[in-house]
Amino acid sequence: MHNDIEKVLLSEKEIQEICCNLGSRITDDYKDKSLILIGLLKGCNPFLSDLSKRINLPLEIYYMKASSYKGRESSGNVKIDLDIDIDIKDKDVLLVEDIVDTGSTLTKVISLLKMRKASSIKVVSLLDKPEGRLVPFEADYVGKTIPKVFVVGYGLDFNERYRNLPYIGILKKAIYI
Ligand code: 5GP
């Protein structure tokens, strides 16, 4: 698997440092609140697991699933495949995402959750690709801003593979051509 990677963008050590930093900022910002983390499957999985351990608050964890990507391209057409089954009215929600690209997924998820009258809805994303935006969107907490390249690993897939890579990397061209 490691032979398929052209370049490592974020090492395991760098990812853990990011989780520590974001975790302590989130702990400070939500210390008097009742925090609910909602992870966006499947990509959020390792990030939510590592980040939540660095947030020193008795938070709750739930999951949603939205899809728009096929292979290396976003269709731009976002579908909610799995919804939460709890009432978020008057709660402080923090959406946990692996990467923001076009901004379409989070725009759709946030508009859905807003209708349910949460007291606040914010976003933490491990990665951000601002050059990929099709709709204006800014995450509240970002681990690292990266150029417009397709990355895999640490939850991020290519056709469902490479999610188990312990770091974030760029695939060799030969793998997807
Ligand atoms: P957006 O709706 O912002 O375009 O994309 C959000 C979703 O697209 C992410 O949760 C992720 O599943 C997928 N995505 C965006 N960029 C990448 C990328 O570089 N690599 C992978 N594997 N998935 C990506």
PDB file of C-alpha atoms and ligand atoms in Angstrom:
ATOM      1  CA  MET A   1       0.000   0.000   0.000  1.00  0.00           C
ATOM      2  CA  HIS A   2       2.754   2.499   0.930  1.00  0.00           C
ATOM      3  CA  ASN A   3       4.352   1.951  -2.502  1.00  0.00           C
ATOM      4  CA  ASP A   4       1.257   3.494  -4.135  1.00  0.00           C
ATOM      5  CA  ILE A   5       1.961   6.855  -2.499  1.00  0.00           C
ATOM      6  CA  GLU A   6       3.843   9.535  -4.453  1.00  0.00           C
ATOM      7  CA  LYS A   7       4.263  11.995  -1.576  1.00  0.00           C
ATOM      8  CA  VAL A   8       3.326  12.264   2.108  1.00  0.00           C
ATOM      9  CA  LEU A   9       1.498  15.553   2.783  1.00  0.00           C
ATOM     10  CA  LEU A  10       0.853  15.083   6.500  1.00  0.00           C
ATOM     11  CA  SER A  11       2.782  12.577   8.618  1.00  0.00           C
ATOM     12  CA  GLU A  12       1.332  10.626  11.569  1.00  0.00           C
ATOM     13  CA  LYS A  13       3.246  12.912  13.941  1.00  0.00           C
ATOM     14  CA  GLU A  14       1.935  16.087  12.275  1.00  0.00           C
ATOM     15  CA  ILE A  15      -1.631  14.742  12.423  1.00  0.00           C
ATOM     16  CA  GLN A  16      -1.315  14.066  16.167  1.00  0.00           C
ATOM     17  CA  GLU A  17       0.066  17.586  16.742  1.00  0.00           C
ATOM     18  CA  ILE A  18      -2.917  19.037  14.860  1.00  0.00           C
ATOM     19  CA  CYS A  19      -5.344  16.949  16.960  1.00  0.00           C
ATOM     20  CA  CYS A  20      -3.668  18.200  20.170  1.00  0.00           C
ATOM     21  CA  ASN A  21      -3.852  21.871  19.088  1.00  0.00           C
ATOM     22  CA  LEU A  22      -7.423  21.709  17.803  1.00  0.00           C
ATOM     23  CA  GLY A  23      -8.480  19.666  20.852  1.00  0.00           C
ATOM     24  CA  SER A  24      -7.226  22.259  23.312  1.00  0.00           C
ATOM     25  CA  ARG A  25      -8.792  25.165  21.351  1.00  0.00           C
ATOM     26  CA  ILE A  26     -12.143  23.332  21.227  1.00  0.00           C
ATOM     27  CA  THR A  27     -11.898  22.476  24.942  1.00  0.00           C
ATOM     28  CA  ASP A  28     -11.462  26.194  25.748  1.00  0.00           C
ATOM     29  CA  ASP A  29     -14.191  27.372  23.376  1.00  0.00           C
ATOM     30  CA  TYR A  30     -16.826  24.881  24.603  1.00  0.00           C
ATOM     31  CA  LYS A  31     -15.973  24.664  28.304  1.00  0.00           C
ATOM     32  CA  ASP A  32     -19.326  26.059  29.480  1.00  0.00           C
ATOM     33  CA  LYS A  33     -21.371  24.347  26.779  1.00  0.00           C
ATOM     34  CA  SER A  34     -22.899  20.977  26.126  1.00  0.00           C
ATOM     35  CA  LEU A  35     -20.905  19.808  23.108  1.00  0.00           C
ATOM     36  CA  ILE A  36     -22.188  17.375  20.491  1.00  0.00           C
ATOM     37  CA  LEU A  37     -19.747  16.096  17.874  1.00  0.00           C
ATOM     38  CA  ILE A  38     -21.303  14.906  14.609  1.00  0.00           C
ATOM     39  CA  GLY A  39     -18.809  13.052  12.425  1.00  0.00           C
ATOM     40  CA  LEU A  40     -19.376  12.884   8.676  1.00  0.00           C
ATOM     41  CA  LEU A  41     -18.792   9.294   7.604  1.00  0.00           C
ATOM     42  CA  LYS A  42     -16.790   7.564   6.424  1.00  0.00           C
ATOM     43  CA  GLY A  43     -13.800   9.884   6.156  1.00  0.00           C
ATOM     44  CA  CYS A  44     -14.104  11.454   9.630  1.00  0.00           C
ATOM     45  CA  ASN A  45     -13.452   8.159  11.388  1.00  0.00           C
ATOM     46  CA  PRO A  46      -9.742   8.274  12.430  1.00  0.00           C
ATOM     47  CA  PHE A  47      -9.790  12.078  12.839  1.00  0.00           C
ATOM     48  CA  LEU A  48     -12.867  12.042  15.081  1.00  0.00           C
ATOM     49  CA  SER A  49     -11.356   9.241  17.132  1.00  0.00           C
ATOM     50  CA  ASP A  50      -8.019  11.064  17.699  1.00  0.00           C
ATOM     51  CA  LEU A  51      -9.472  14.569  18.040  1.00  0.00           C
ATOM     52  CA  SER A  52     -12.210  13.610  20.527  1.00  0.00           C
ATOM     53  CA  LYS A  53      -9.575  12.116  22.863  1.00  0.00           C
ATOM     54  CA  ARG A  54      -7.902  15.552  22.949  1.00  0.00           C
ATOM     55  CA  ILE A  55     -11.094  17.404  23.900  1.00  0.00           C
ATOM     56  CA  ASN A  56     -11.304  17.461  27.676  1.00  0.00           C
ATOM     57  CA  LEU A  57     -15.100  17.715  27.917  1.00  0.00           C
ATOM     58  CA  PRO A  58     -17.876  15.114  28.447  1.00  0.00           C
ATOM     59  CA  LEU A  59     -19.100  15.414  24.857  1.00  0.00           C
ATOM     60  CA  GLU A  60     -21.545  13.251  22.876  1.00  0.00           C
ATOM     61  CA  ILE A  61     -20.682  11.636  19.513  1.00  0.00           C
ATOM     62  CA  TYR A  62     -23.039  10.936  16.586  1.00  0.00           C
ATOM     63  CA  TYR A  63     -22.594  10.301  12.885  1.00  0.00           C
ATOM     64  CA  MET A  64     -24.108  11.402   9.592  1.00  0.00           C
ATOM     65  CA  LYS A  65     -23.268  10.325   6.062  1.00  0.00           C
ATOM     66  CA  ALA A  66     -23.488  12.491   2.971  1.00  0.00           C
ATOM     67  CA  SER A  67     -22.189  11.553  -0.459  1.00  0.00           C
ATOM     68  CA  SER A  68     -21.145  13.400  -3.587  1.00  0.00           C
ATOM     69  CA  TYR A  69     -17.796  11.901  -4.587  1.00  0.00           C
ATOM     70  CA  LYS A  70     -17.212   9.153  -7.153  1.00  0.00           C
ATOM     71  CA  GLY A  71     -13.534   8.192  -7.710  1.00  0.00           C
ATOM     72  CA  ARG A  72     -11.527  11.443  -7.703  1.00  0.00           C
ATOM     73  CA  GLU A  73     -14.375  13.860  -8.624  1.00  0.00           C
ATOM     74  CA  SER A  74     -17.200  15.490  -6.674  1.00  0.00           C
ATOM     75  CA  SER A  75     -20.562  15.281  -8.483  1.00  0.00           C
ATOM     76  CA  GLY A  76     -21.622  18.457  -6.657  1.00  0.00           C
ATOM     77  CA  ASN A  77     -24.953  16.739  -5.977  1.00  0.00           C
ATOM     78  CA  VAL A  78     -25.024  16.047  -2.223  1.00  0.00           C
ATOM     79  CA  LYS A  79     -27.227  13.267  -0.824  1.00  0.00           C
ATOM     80  CA  ILE A  80     -27.826  12.527   2.893  1.00  0.00           C
ATOM     81  CA  ASP A  81     -27.376   8.752   3.276  1.00  0.00           C
ATOM     82  CA  LEU A  82     -27.517   8.606   7.084  1.00  0.00           C
ATOM     83  CA  ASP A  83     -29.067  11.105   9.472  1.00  0.00           C
ATOM     84  CA  ILE A  84     -28.773  11.539  13.263  1.00  0.00           C
ATOM     85  CA  ASP A  85     -31.689  10.372  15.390  1.00  0.00           C
ATOM     86  CA  ILE A  86     -31.365  12.852  18.288  1.00  0.00           C
ATOM     87  CA  ASP A  87     -32.933  16.232  18.975  1.00  0.00           C
ATOM     88  CA  ILE A  88     -30.270  18.963  18.588  1.00  0.00           C
ATOM     89  CA  LYS A  89     -32.551  21.876  19.533  1.00  0.00           C
ATOM     90  CA  ASP A  90     -30.578  24.308  21.764  1.00  0.00           C
ATOM     91  CA  LYS A  91     -27.426  22.137  21.574  1.00  0.00           C
ATOM     92  CA  ASP A  92     -23.926  23.166  20.480  1.00  0.00           C
ATOM     93  CA  VAL A  93     -23.031  21.083  17.449  1.00  0.00           C
ATOM     94  CA  LEU A  94     -19.529  20.680  16.043  1.00  0.00           C
ATOM     95  CA  LEU A  95     -19.407  18.883  12.687  1.00  0.00           C
ATOM     96  CA  VAL A  96     -16.246  16.826  12.208  1.00  0.00           C
ATOM     97  CA  GLU A  97     -15.081  16.536   8.595  1.00  0.00           C
ATOM     98  CA  ASP A  98     -11.980  15.065   6.960  1.00  0.00           C
ATOM     99  CA  ILE A  99     -11.621  17.648   4.174  1.00  0.00           C
ATOM    100  CA  VAL A 100     -13.468  20.645   2.730  1.00  0.00           C
ATOM    101  CA  ASP A 101     -13.179  20.922  -1.062  1.00  0.00           C
ATOM    102  CA  THR A 102     -16.109  22.394  -3.057  1.00  0.00           C
ATOM    103  CA  GLY A 103     -17.929  23.254   0.199  1.00  0.00           C
ATOM    104  CA  SER A 104     -21.147  21.615  -1.110  1.00  0.00           C
ATOM    105  CA  THR A 105     -21.328  18.788   1.463  1.00  0.00           C
ATOM    106  CA  LEU A 106     -21.076  21.004   4.538  1.00  0.00           C
ATOM    107  CA  THR A 107     -23.363  23.675   3.071  1.00  0.00           C
ATOM    108  CA  LYS A 108     -26.049  21.015   2.580  1.00  0.00           C
ATOM    109  CA  VAL A 109     -25.555  19.382   6.011  1.00  0.00           C
ATOM    110  CA  ILE A 110     -25.534  22.745   7.828  1.00  0.00           C
ATOM    111  CA  SER A 111     -28.712  23.926   6.087  1.00  0.00           C
ATOM    112  CA  LEU A 112     -30.425  20.705   7.186  1.00  0.00           C
ATOM    113  CA  LEU A 113     -29.242  21.030  10.804  1.00  0.00           C
ATOM    114  CA  LYS A 114     -30.132  24.742  10.967  1.00  0.00           C
ATOM    115  CA  MET A 115     -33.775  23.875  10.468  1.00  0.00           C
ATOM    116  CA  ARG A 116     -33.573  21.844  13.690  1.00  0.00           C
ATOM    117  CA  LYS A 117     -32.715  24.932  15.730  1.00  0.00           C
ATOM    118  CA  ALA A 118     -29.374  23.989  17.276  1.00  0.00           C
ATOM    119  CA  SER A 119     -27.982  26.777  19.431  1.00  0.00           C
ATOM    120  CA  SER A 120     -24.756  26.766  17.389  1.00  0.00           C
ATOM    121  CA  ILE A 121     -23.362  24.781  14.458  1.00  0.00           C
ATOM    122  CA  LYS A 122     -19.624  24.922  13.779  1.00  0.00           C
ATOM    123  CA  VAL A 123     -17.209  22.881  11.680  1.00  0.00           C
ATOM    124  CA  VAL A 124     -13.803  21.356  12.358  1.00  0.00           C
ATOM    125  CA  SER A 125     -11.993  19.908   9.347  1.00  0.00           C
ATOM    126  CA  LEU A 126      -8.602  18.228   9.322  1.00  0.00           C
ATOM    127  CA  LEU A 127      -7.872  19.526   5.810  1.00  0.00           C
ATOM    128  CA  ASP A 128      -9.049  22.445   3.697  1.00  0.00           C
ATOM    129  CA  LYS A 129      -8.657  22.933  -0.065  1.00  0.00           C
ATOM    130  CA  PRO A 130      -9.859  26.556  -0.502  1.00  0.00           C
ATOM    131  CA  GLU A 131      -9.009  26.551  -4.241  1.00  0.00           C
ATOM    132  CA  GLY A 132     -11.650  23.865  -4.795  1.00  0.00           C
ATOM    133  CA  ARG A 133     -14.644  25.935  -3.580  1.00  0.00           C
ATOM    134  CA  LEU A 134     -17.779  26.024  -5.728  1.00  0.00           C
ATOM    135  CA  VAL A 135     -19.831  27.614  -2.932  1.00  0.00           C
ATOM    136  CA  PRO A 136     -18.498  30.106  -0.353  1.00  0.00           C
ATOM    137  CA  PHE A 137     -17.692  28.230   2.825  1.00  0.00           C
ATOM    138  CA  GLU A 138     -15.279  28.639   5.741  1.00  0.00           C
ATOM    139  CA  ALA A 139     -14.688  26.019   8.446  1.00  0.00           C
ATOM    140  CA  ASP A 140     -14.360  27.306  12.031  1.00  0.00           C
ATOM    141  CA  TYR A 141     -11.356  25.088  12.841  1.00  0.00           C
ATOM    142  CA  VAL A 142      -8.914  23.801  10.194  1.00  0.00           C
ATOM    143  CA  GLY A 143      -5.971  21.451  10.760  1.00  0.00           C
ATOM    144  CA  LYS A 144      -4.064  22.243   7.562  1.00  0.00           C
ATOM    145  CA  THR A 145      -4.727  24.106   4.326  1.00  0.00           C
ATOM    146  CA  ILE A 146      -3.534  22.197   1.250  1.00  0.00           C
ATOM    147  CA  PRO A 147      -3.400  22.889  -2.512  1.00  0.00           C
ATOM    148  CA  LYS A 148      -6.024  21.489  -4.906  1.00  0.00           C
ATOM    149  CA  VAL A 149      -4.684  17.915  -5.043  1.00  0.00           C
ATOM    150  CA  PHE A 150      -6.495  14.625  -4.475  1.00  0.00           C
ATOM    151  CA  VAL A 151      -5.316  13.065  -1.210  1.00  0.00           C
ATOM    152  CA  VAL A 152      -5.863   9.682   0.440  1.00  0.00           C
ATOM    153  CA  GLY A 153      -5.253   8.139   3.846  1.00  0.00           C
ATOM    154  CA  TYR A 154      -6.291   8.661   7.474  1.00  0.00           C
ATOM    155  CA  GLY A 155      -9.952   8.083   6.530  1.00  0.00           C
ATOM    156  CA  LEU A 156      -9.816   9.494   3.002  1.00  0.00           C
ATOM    157  CA  ASP A 157     -10.345   6.982   0.194  1.00  0.00           C
ATOM    158  CA  PHE A 158      -9.868   6.383  -3.501  1.00  0.00           C
ATOM    159  CA  ASN A 159     -12.752   4.115  -4.565  1.00  0.00           C
ATOM    160  CA  GLU A 160     -13.051   2.959  -0.907  1.00  0.00           C
ATOM    161  CA  ARG A 161      -9.362   2.016  -0.598  1.00  0.00           C
ATOM    162  CA  TYR A 162      -6.473   3.599   1.350  1.00  0.00           C
ATOM    163  CA  ARG A 163      -8.632   4.804   4.292  1.00  0.00           C
ATOM    164  CA  ASN A 164      -6.370   2.726   6.576  1.00  0.00           C
ATOM    165  CA  LEU A 165      -3.182   4.560   5.544  1.00  0.00           C
ATOM    166  CA  PRO A 166      -1.931   6.130   8.818  1.00  0.00           C
ATOM    167  CA  TYR A 167      -0.922   9.421   7.119  1.00  0.00           C
ATOM    168  CA  ILE A 168      -2.247  11.717   4.351  1.00  0.00           C
ATOM    169  CA  GLY A 169      -0.625  11.263   0.968  1.00  0.00           C
ATOM    170  CA  ILE A 170      -0.910  11.824  -2.772  1.00  0.00           C
ATOM    171  CA  LEU A 171      -1.411   8.715  -4.920  1.00  0.00           C
ATOM    172  CA  LYS A 172       0.968   7.832  -7.742  1.00  0.00           C
ATOM    173  CA  LYS A 173      -0.603   8.665 -11.135  1.00  0.00           C
ATOM    174  CA  ALA A 174      -0.261   5.031 -12.244  1.00  0.00           C
ATOM    175  CA  ILE A 175      -2.852   4.014  -9.602  1.00  0.00           C
ATOM    176  CA  TYR A 176      -5.713   6.062 -11.007  1.00  0.00           C
ATOM    177  CA  ILE A 177      -4.904   6.314 -14.728  1.00  0.00           C
TER     178      ILE A 177
HETATM  179  P1  5GP B   1     -16.915  18.889  -0.773  1.00  0.00           P
HETATM  180  O1  5GP B   1     -18.403  18.691  -0.689  1.00  0.00           O
HETATM  181  O2  5GP B   1     -16.392  19.995   0.097  1.00  0.00           O
HETATM  182  O3  5GP B   1     -16.468  19.014  -2.211  1.00  0.00           O
HETATM  183  O4  5GP B   1     -16.205  17.564  -0.366  1.00  0.00           O
HETATM  184  C1  5GP B   1     -16.294  16.976   0.835  1.00  0.00           C
HETATM  185  C2  5GP B   1     -16.036  15.505   0.704  1.00  0.00           C
HETATM  186  O5  5GP B   1     -15.436  15.174  -0.556  1.00  0.00           O
HETATM  187  C3  5GP B   1     -15.051  15.031   1.738  1.00  0.00           C
HETATM  188  O6  5GP B   1     -15.701  14.671   2.911  1.00  0.00           O
HETATM  189  C4  5GP B   1     -14.394  13.852   1.068  1.00  0.00           C
HETATM  190  O7  5GP B   1     -15.162  12.705   1.273  1.00  0.00           O
HETATM  191  C5  5GP B   1     -14.431  14.197  -0.394  1.00  0.00           C
HETATM  192  N1  5GP B   1     -13.135  14.756  -0.843  1.00  0.00           N
HETATM  193  C6  5GP B   1     -12.855  16.047  -1.129  1.00  0.00           C
HETATM  194  N2  5GP B   1     -11.559  16.190  -1.481  1.00  0.00           N
HETATM  195  C7  5GP B   1     -11.016  14.954  -1.383  1.00  0.00           C
HETATM  196  C8  5GP B   1      -9.673  14.447  -1.578  1.00  0.00           C
HETATM  197  O8  5GP B   1      -8.712  15.136  -1.925  1.00  0.00           O
HETATM  198  N3  5GP B   1      -9.517  13.113  -1.356  1.00  0.00           N
HETATM  199  C9  5GP B   1     -10.522  12.290  -0.995  1.00  0.00           C
HETATM  200  N4  5GP B   1     -10.222  11.003  -0.814  1.00  0.00           N
HETATM  201  N5  5GP B   1     -11.777  12.725  -0.789  1.00  0.00           N
HETATM  202  C10 5GP B   1     -12.005  14.050  -0.980  1.00  0.00           C
END
